[in-house]
Each structure stands twice: as C-alpha cells, then as structure tokens.
C-alpha cells in the first residue's frame, strides 16, 4: 500500500512569488490534514478536510494561503505571495474514517523563501 | 487551553542505555495521548497511543509509555537504545475523533556509540 505522497520535496523561491504543494493521501482515507512545521517545532494544523469539505481551517492564514481538495482525494496547498516567514516544512497527513488515533504523514515539502 | 510540553529539547544517550522522554499535557477532556517519531527528512510515524485501560502501553520498536493522570504525564521509555533510534520525538494529545491534535515541540535524541 502506498503511503501519503507529497511533492515537491524541496522548493526554493523568492519572496512574493507563489508556490503550491500537492498531496495524495492513502487510498480510502477521507480525512486529510495540512500541517505547518517550523524548525524546532511540532506540527501545527493549517486545515483539515473531510472528503471535499474543509471542516477546520481556523488556523489557515487566508490572506495568502489557500487549499483545495477537489473530488475528495488529492489536495493542493497554495501560498501567494510567499513571505520570508513562510519558510518551513509543510506536512500532509491522512487518516481513515474509523479513527484509530493514527495519522499517516507524508515526507513533507520543505519551503525556503529568499 | 490544550497544550503539550516536552521539557527536554535535546537528549544524548549511549547506545544500550535506557531512555525516558518526558511529556506533560493540558487537556480539558479525557485525553488521548500519542507519541510520534520523525527521522531526518521523513514524515512522522506513530510509535504508540493511549486511549483507555492499562496505563502502560506498548508500541513499536520496543518503546513503551506510561500514562499518569495525577501528573498529567505520558512519558516514553525504552530499556536499551539502538543507534537507529536517533530521531525527533513528538508527544501529542487529542480527542477520540481525530479532530483535535496538539503536538509538543519535540525532543531530539542523539545516540552515541
């Protein structure tokens, strides 16, 4: 069984440029999470999807961040325009409907904003 | 407010020595507690979880953790550390639906020969 797949693994951009991250969850996992992980910190939730619906986006900075999960499978997280402080790792995770307490994480997308 | 505190930012142990990583939590309802491990350049992987019942839980890779409600703690232990255990360890607290997960800031483990 394939795990959570994220791309790109690394991205370097200049400030004010746009950037997008893609995530494909484990097949059959209807819940998808995007987390932000700053250096030396634990993951912080940005947005959580149940199928196509964003059920918790309270921590998503909506002035520059957006996300979508069309068709309830893969998801895209976008930043436009990027700022220096957005340099971090963006983690995607998924979980099954029958919650077992386990989030399955991808390897993350490391963003560097210059 | 819900929070997780991992007081040790970095720990160094010798291979074969025992390990204990500390975790304290603050949670308004019945806590569900987790330990995740993150190897360099990798995503997080669940080591173990506590929902209810026996307060000593066993996980993968020889890890165990003990829930102590009176101390609001969920410390992770391993009797004998292997070099491959070097990684970042995150404690997390949440509810029983997966809707809420709060991660600590992590403890970085270095294993020396």
GROMACS .gro file of N, CA and C in nm, chain B:
model
  339
  115UNK      N    1  -0.669   2.571   2.821
  115UNK     CA    2  -0.624   2.555   2.683
  115UNK      C    3  -0.546   2.425   2.671
  116UNK      N    4  -0.561   2.364   2.554
  116UNK     CA    5  -0.490   2.239   2.532
  116UNK      C    6  -0.345   2.266   2.494
  117UNK      N    7  -0.257   2.190   2.554
  117UNK     CA    8  -0.116   2.208   2.521
  117UNK      C    9  -0.038   2.084   2.560
  118UNK      N   10   0.079   2.073   2.500
  118UNK     CA   11   0.170   1.964   2.531
  118UNK      C   12   0.308   2.025   2.555
  119UNK      N   13   0.370   1.982   2.662
  119UNK     CA   14   0.503   2.031   2.697
  119UNK      C   15   0.603   1.917   2.697
  120UNK      N   16   0.706   1.935   2.620
  120UNK     CA   17   0.817   1.841   2.622
  120UNK      C   18   0.938   1.921   2.673
  121UNK      N   19   0.971   1.904   2.799
  121UNK     CA   20   1.071   1.993   2.861
  121UNK      C   21   1.213   1.975   2.811
  122UNK      N   22   1.242   1.861   2.754
  122UNK     CA   23   1.378   1.834   2.706
  122UNK      C   24   1.386   1.859   2.556
  123UNK      N   25   1.461   1.961   2.519
  123UNK     CA   26   1.474   1.991   2.376
  123UNK      C   27   1.563   1.888   2.308
  124UNK      N   28   1.669   1.850   2.379
  124UNK     CA   29   1.766   1.758   2.321
  124UNK      C   30   1.818   1.664   2.431
  125UNK      N   31   1.829   1.536   2.397
  125UNK     CA   32   1.883   1.436   2.489
  125UNK      C   33   1.986   1.352   2.416
  126UNK      N   34   2.097   1.324   2.485
  126UNK     CA   35   2.200   1.236   2.430
  126UNK      C   36   2.215   1.116   2.522
  127UNK      N   37   2.210   0.998   2.465
  127UNK     CA   38   2.228   0.876   2.542
  127UNK      C   39   2.327   0.786   2.469
  128UNK      N   40   2.389   0.698   2.544
  128UNK     CA   41   2.478   0.600   2.485
  128UNK      C   42   2.398   0.480   2.436
  129UNK      N   43   2.446   0.420   2.330
  129UNK     CA   44   2.379   0.302   2.278
  129UNK      C   45   2.376   0.195   2.386
  130UNK      N   46   2.260   0.133   2.403
  130UNK     CA   47   2.243   0.032   2.505
  130UNK      C   48   2.190   0.085   2.637
  131UNK      N   49   2.196   0.215   2.655
  131UNK     CA   50   2.145   0.275   2.778
  131UNK      C   51   1.993   0.288   2.770
  132UNK      N   52   1.932   0.310   2.886
  132UNK     CA   53   1.787   0.329   2.889
  132UNK      C   54   1.754   0.473   2.854
  133UNK      N   55   1.627   0.492   2.817
  133UNK     CA   56   1.582   0.623   2.770
  133UNK      C   57   1.448   0.656   2.832
  134UNK      N   58   1.431   0.781   2.871
  134UNK     CA   59   1.299   0.829   2.910
  134UNK      C   60   1.282   0.970   2.856
  135UNK      N   61   1.178   0.991   2.778
  135UNK     CA   62   1.145   1.123   2.725
  135UNK      C   63   1.018   1.170   2.795
  136UNK      N   64   1.022   1.293   2.842
  136UNK     CA   65   0.912   1.344   2.922
  136UNK      C   66   0.808   1.417   2.839
  137UNK      N   67   0.684   1.404   2.883
  137UNK     CA   68   0.573   1.473   2.818
  137UNK      C   69   0.469   1.507   2.923
  138UNK      N   70   0.430   1.633   2.928
  138UNK     CA   71   0.320   1.676   3.013
  138UNK      C   72   0.216   1.743   2.926
  139UNK      N   73   0.091   1.725   2.963
  139UNK     CA   74  -0.016   1.778   2.878
  139UNK      C   75  -0.116   1.855   2.962
  140UNK      N   76  -0.190   1.938   2.893
  140UNK     CA   77  -0.303   2.009   2.950
  140UNK      C   78  -0.418   1.991   2.852
  141UNK      N   79  -0.525   1.929   2.900
  141UNK     CA   80  -0.638   1.899   2.810
  141UNK      C   81  -0.765   1.898   2.892
  142UNK      N   82  -0.868   1.961   2.841
  142UNK     CA   83  -0.990   1.981   2.917
  142UNK      C   84  -1.078   1.859   2.930
  143UNK      N   85  -1.063   1.764   2.842
  143UNK     CA   86  -1.148   1.645   2.844
  143UNK      C   87  -1.059   1.522   2.862
  144UNK      N   88  -1.119   1.407   2.845
  144UNK     CA   89  -1.040   1.284   2.853
  144UNK      C   90  -0.934   1.286   2.744
  145UNK      N   91  -0.808   1.280   2.782
  145UNK     CA   92  -0.703   1.291   2.680
  145UNK      C   93  -0.676   1.160   2.609
  146UNK      N   94  -0.653   1.172   2.483
  146UNK     CA   95  -0.597   1.061   2.406
  146UNK      C   96  -0.454   1.102   2.373
  147UNK      N   97  -0.362   1.016   2.405
  147UNK     CA   98  -0.221   1.055   2.404
  147UNK      C   99  -0.143   0.971   2.304
  148UNK      N  100  -0.046   1.035   2.242
  148UNK     CA  101   0.028   0.972   2.135
  148UNK      C  102   0.176   1.010   2.143
  149UNK      N  103   0.258   0.921   2.093
  149UNK     CA  104   0.398   0.951   2.066
  149UNK      C  105   0.427   0.919   1.920
  150UNK      N  106   0.486   1.019   1.853
  150UNK     CA  107   0.527   1.003   1.714
  150UNK      C  108   0.678   1.021   1.706
  151UNK      N  109   0.739   0.956   1.606
  151UNK     CA  110   0.882   0.970   1.582
  151UNK      C  111   0.903   1.022   1.440
  152UNK      N  112   1.001   1.111   1.426
  152UNK     CA  113   1.033   1.167   1.295
  152UNK      C  114   1.183   1.153   1.270
  153UNK      N  115   1.217   1.068   1.177
  153UNK     CA  116   1.356   1.054   1.136
  153UNK      C  117   1.389   1.167   1.040
  154UNK      N  118   1.517   1.201   1.028
  154UNK     CA  119   1.555   1.314   0.942
  154UNK      C  120   1.500   1.301   0.801
  155UNK      N  121   1.435   1.406   0.755
  155UNK     CA  122   1.382   1.409   0.620
  155UNK      C  123   1.260   1.323   0.598
  156UNK      N  124   1.203   1.274   0.706
  156UNK     CA  125   1.087   1.186   0.694
  156UNK      C  126   0.964   1.246   0.760
  157UNK      N  127   0.851   1.187   0.730
  157UNK     CA  128   0.730   1.226   0.799
  157UNK      C  129   0.723   1.162   0.936
  158UNK      N  130   0.621   1.195   1.010
  158UNK     CA  131   0.604   1.141   1.144
  158UNK      C  132   0.541   1.002   1.138
  159UNK      N  133   0.584   0.917   1.229
  159UNK     CA  134   0.530   0.781   1.238
  159UNK      C  135   0.483   0.756   1.380
  160UNK      N  136   0.365   0.695   1.392
  160UNK     CA  137   0.311   0.667   1.525
  160UNK      C  138   0.390   0.558   1.594
  161UNK      N  139   0.433   0.585   1.717
  161UNK     CA  140   0.501   0.484   1.799
  161UNK      C  141   0.402   0.409   1.887
  162UNK      N  142   0.315   0.483   1.952
  162UNK     CA  143   0.216   0.423   2.040
  162UNK      C  144   0.110   0.525   2.074
  163UNK      N  145   0.001   0.474   2.133
  163UNK     CA  146  -0.110   0.561   2.170
  163UNK      C  147  -0.176   0.507   2.296
  164UNK      N  148  -0.239   0.597   2.368
  164UNK     CA  149  -0.316   0.561   2.486
  164UNK      C  150  -0.455   0.620   2.471
  165UNK      N  151  -0.555   0.533   2.478
  165UNK     CA  152  -0.694   0.578   2.476
  165UNK      C  153  -0.759   0.555   2.611
  166UNK      N  154  -0.743   0.434   2.665
  166UNK     CA  155  -0.803   0.399   2.793
  166UNK      C  156  -0.744   0.267   2.839
  167UNK      N  157  -0.782   0.224   2.958
  167UNK     CA  158  -0.740   0.094   3.006
  167UNK      C  159  -0.603   0.097   3.073
  168UNK      N  160  -0.528  -0.006   3.049
  168UNK     CA  161  -0.396  -0.019   3.110
  168UNK      C  162  -0.312   0.105   3.083
  169UNK      N  163  -0.260   0.163   3.188
  169UNK     CA  164  -0.188   0.289   3.173
  169UNK      C  165  -0.048   0.272   3.117
  170UNK      N  166  -0.001   0.150   3.107
  170UNK     CA  167   0.128   0.122   3.046
  170UNK      C  168   0.101   0.064   2.909
  171UNK      N  169   0.144   0.135   2.807
  171UNK     CA  170   0.115   0.091   2.671
  171UNK      C  171   0.245   0.057   2.599
  172UNK      N  172   0.235  -0.044   2.517
  172UNK     CA  173   0.350  -0.088   2.439
  172UNK      C  174   0.336  -0.039   2.296
  173UNK      N  175   0.447  -0.006   2.236
  173UNK     CA  176   0.444   0.042   2.099
  173UNK      C  177   0.540  -0.034   2.011
  174UNK      N  178   0.565   0.024   1.897
  174UNK     CA  179   0.659  -0.039   1.804
  174UNK      C  180   0.801  -0.008   1.844
  175UNK      N  181   0.894  -0.083   1.789
  175UNK     CA  182   1.037  -0.061   1.808
  175UNK      C  183   1.081  -0.071   1.954
  176UNK      N  184   1.005  -0.142   2.036
  176UNK     CA  185   1.045  -0.164   2.174
  176UNK      C  186   1.015  -0.050   2.269
  177UNK      N  187   0.939   0.047   2.225
  177UNK     CA  188   0.903   0.160   2.310
  177UNK      C  189   0.778   0.131   2.394
  178UNK      N  190   0.772   0.196   2.507
  178UNK     CA  191   0.654   0.192   2.592
  178UNK      C  192   0.634   0.330   2.653
  179UNK      N  193   0.512   0.353   2.700
  179UNK     CA  194   0.483   0.480   2.765
  179UNK      C  195   0.384   0.457   2.877
  180UNK      N  196   0.391   0.539   2.977
  180UNK     CA  197   0.303   0.525   3.092
  180UNK      C  198   0.222   0.652   3.112
  181UNK      N  199   0.092   0.637   3.120
  181UNK     CA  200   0.000   0.747   3.145
  181UNK      C  201  -0.018   0.763   3.296
  182UNK      N  202   0.008   0.882   3.345
  182UNK     CA  203  -0.014   0.913   3.486
  182UNK      C  204  -0.106   1.034   3.492
  183UNK      N  205  -0.231   1.007   3.521
  183UNK     CA  206  -0.331   1.113   3.522
  183UNK      C  207  -0.300   1.217   3.629
  184UNK      N  208  -0.255   1.172   3.745
  184UNK     CA  209  -0.230   1.264   3.857
  184UNK      C  210  -0.118   1.362   3.825
  185UNK      N  211  -0.029   1.323   3.738
  185UNK     CA  212   0.083   1.408   3.700
  185UNK      C  213   0.066   1.469   3.561
  186UNK      N  214  -0.046   1.437   3.496
  186UNK     CA  215  -0.069   1.485   3.359
  186UNK      C  216   0.053   1.456   3.272
  187UNK      N  217   0.101   1.333   3.284
  187UNK     CA  218   0.223   1.298   3.210
  187UNK      C  219   0.201   1.173   3.126
  188UNK      N  220   0.284   1.162   3.025
  188UNK     CA  221   0.280   1.046   2.935
  188UNK      C  222   0.423   1.028   2.884
  189UNK      N  223   0.508   0.976   2.969
  189UNK     CA  224   0.650   0.965   2.937
  189UNK      C  225   0.680   0.841   2.854
  190UNK      N  226   0.771   0.858   2.763
  190UNK     CA  227   0.811   0.749   2.672
  190UNK      C  228   0.940   0.687   2.724
  191UNK      N  229   0.947   0.553   2.716
  191UNK     CA  230   1.065   0.485   2.767
  191UNK      C  231   1.109   0.375   2.671
  192UNK      N  232   1.237   0.346   2.682
  192UNK     CA  233   1.292   0.230   2.611
  192UNK      C  234   1.408   0.176   2.695
  193UNK      N  235   1.410   0.047   2.720
  193UNK     CA  236   1.511  -0.010   2.810
  193UNK      C  237   1.653  -0.002   2.755
  194UNK      N  238   1.668  -0.019   2.624
  194UNK     CA  239   1.800  -0.022   2.565
  194UNK      C  240   1.794   0.045   2.427
  195UNK      N  241   1.860   0.157   2.416
  195UNK     CA  242   1.851   0.237   2.294
  195UNK      C  243   1.948   0.185   2.187
  196UNK      N  244   1.900   0.189   2.064
  196UNK     CA  245   1.981   0.149   1.949
  196UNK      C  246   2.016   0.274   1.869
  197UNK      N  247   2.126   0.268   1.796
  197UNK     CA  248   2.170   0.385   1.719
  197UNK      C  249   2.060   0.432   1.623
  198UNK      N  250   1.979   0.340   1.574
  198UNK     CA  251   1.874   0.376   1.480
  198UNK      C  252   1.759   0.452   1.545
  199UNK      N  253   1.760   0.463   1.677
  199UNK     CA  254   1.655   0.538   1.747
  199UNK      C  255   1.680   0.689   1.742
  200UNK      N  256   1.794   0.731   1.694
  200UNK     CA  257   1.823   0.874   1.683
  200UNK      C  258   1.721   0.939   1.592
  201UNK      N  259   1.647   1.035   1.645
  201UNK     CA  260   1.537   1.096   1.570
  201UNK      C  261   1.476   1.206   1.657
  202UNK      N  262   1.370   1.265   1.606
  202UNK     CA  263   1.291   1.364   1.681
  202UNK      C  264   1.165   1.294   1.728
  203UNK      N  265   1.132   1.316   1.854
  203UNK     CA  266   1.016   1.251   1.914
  203UNK      C  267   0.913   1.355   1.957
  204UNK      N  268   0.790   1.333   1.915
  204UNK     CA  269   0.683   1.427   1.944
  204UNK      C  270   0.573   1.359   2.025
  205UNK      N  271   0.535   1.424   2.131
  205UNK     CA  272   0.420   1.383   2.209
  205UNK      C  273   0.300   1.464   2.159
  206UNK      N  274   0.183   1.401   2.159
  206UNK     CA  275   0.063   1.472   2.113
  206UNK      C  276  -0.056   1.432   2.198
  207UNK      N  277  -0.151   1.524   2.210
  207UNK     CA  278  -0.275   1.497   2.283
  207UNK      C  279  -0.390   1.533   2.192
  208UNK      N  280  -0.497   1.457   2.203
  208UNK     CA  281  -0.611   1.486   2.118
  208UNK      C  282  -0.738   1.426   2.172
  209UNK      N  283  -0.843   1.435   2.091
  209UNK     CA  284  -0.970   1.375   2.130
  209UNK      C  285  -0.984   1.241   2.057
  210UNK      N  286  -1.100   1.181   2.071
  210UNK     CA  287  -1.118   1.046   2.017
  210UNK      C  288  -1.178   1.044   1.877
  211UNK      N  289  -1.177   1.163   1.814
  211UNK     CA  290  -1.232   1.168   1.678
  211UNK      C  291  -1.128   1.199   1.573
  212UNK      N  292  -1.011   1.240   1.617
  212UNK     CA  293  -0.910   1.283   1.521
  212UNK      C  294  -0.926   1.428   1.481
  213UNK      N  295  -1.024   1.493   1.538
  213UNK     CA  296  -1.047   1.632   1.501
  213UNK      C  297  -0.950   1.728   1.567
  214UNK      N  298  -0.891   1.685   1.676
  214UNK     CA  299  -0.802   1.772   1.750
  214UNK      C  300  -0.672   1.698   1.781
  215UNK      N  301  -0.563   1.755   1.736
  215UNK     CA  302  -0.432   1.702   1.767
  215UNK      C  303  -0.344   1.819   1.806
  216UNK      N  304  -0.280   1.808   1.922
  216UNK     CA  305  -0.188   1.912   1.963
  216UNK      C  306  -0.053   1.847   1.988
  217UNK      N  307   0.045   1.891   1.912
  217UNK     CA  308   0.179   1.833   1.923
  217UNK      C  309   0.267   1.918   2.014
  218UNK      N  310   0.357   1.851   2.083
  218UNK     CA  311   0.460   1.921   2.156
  218UNK      C  312   0.567   1.970   2.061
  219UNK      N  313   0.668   2.036   2.116
  219UNK     CA  314   0.774   2.093   2.034
  219UNK      C  315   0.882   1.992   1.999
  220UNK      N  316   0.873   1.875   2.058
  220UNK     CA  317   0.965   1.769   2.020
  220UNK      C  318   1.089   1.760   2.107
  221UNK      N  319   1.144   1.640   2.114
  221UNK     CA  320   1.273   1.614   2.179
  221UNK      C  321   1.362   1.545   2.077
  222UNK      N  322   1.479   1.604   2.057
  222UNK     CA  323   1.575   1.546   1.963
  222UNK      C  324   1.665   1.448   2.038
  223UNK      N  325   1.672   1.326   1.989
  223UNK     CA  326   1.752   1.223   2.054
  223UNK      C  327   1.877   1.194   1.972
  224UNK      N  328   1.990   1.203   2.037
  224UNK     CA  329   2.118   1.163   1.979
  224UNK      C  330   2.167   1.039   2.051
  225UNK      N  331   2.212   0.941   1.976
  225UNK     CA  332   2.264   0.817   2.034
  225UNK      C  333   2.413   0.808   2.001
  226UNK      N  334   2.494   0.797   2.102
  226UNK     CA  335   2.639   0.787   2.081
  226UNK      C  336   2.686   0.643   2.104
  227UNK      N  337   2.788   0.603   2.028
  227UNK     CA  338   2.835   0.463   2.037
  227UNK      C  339   2.892   0.433   2.175
   0.00000   0.00000   0.00000
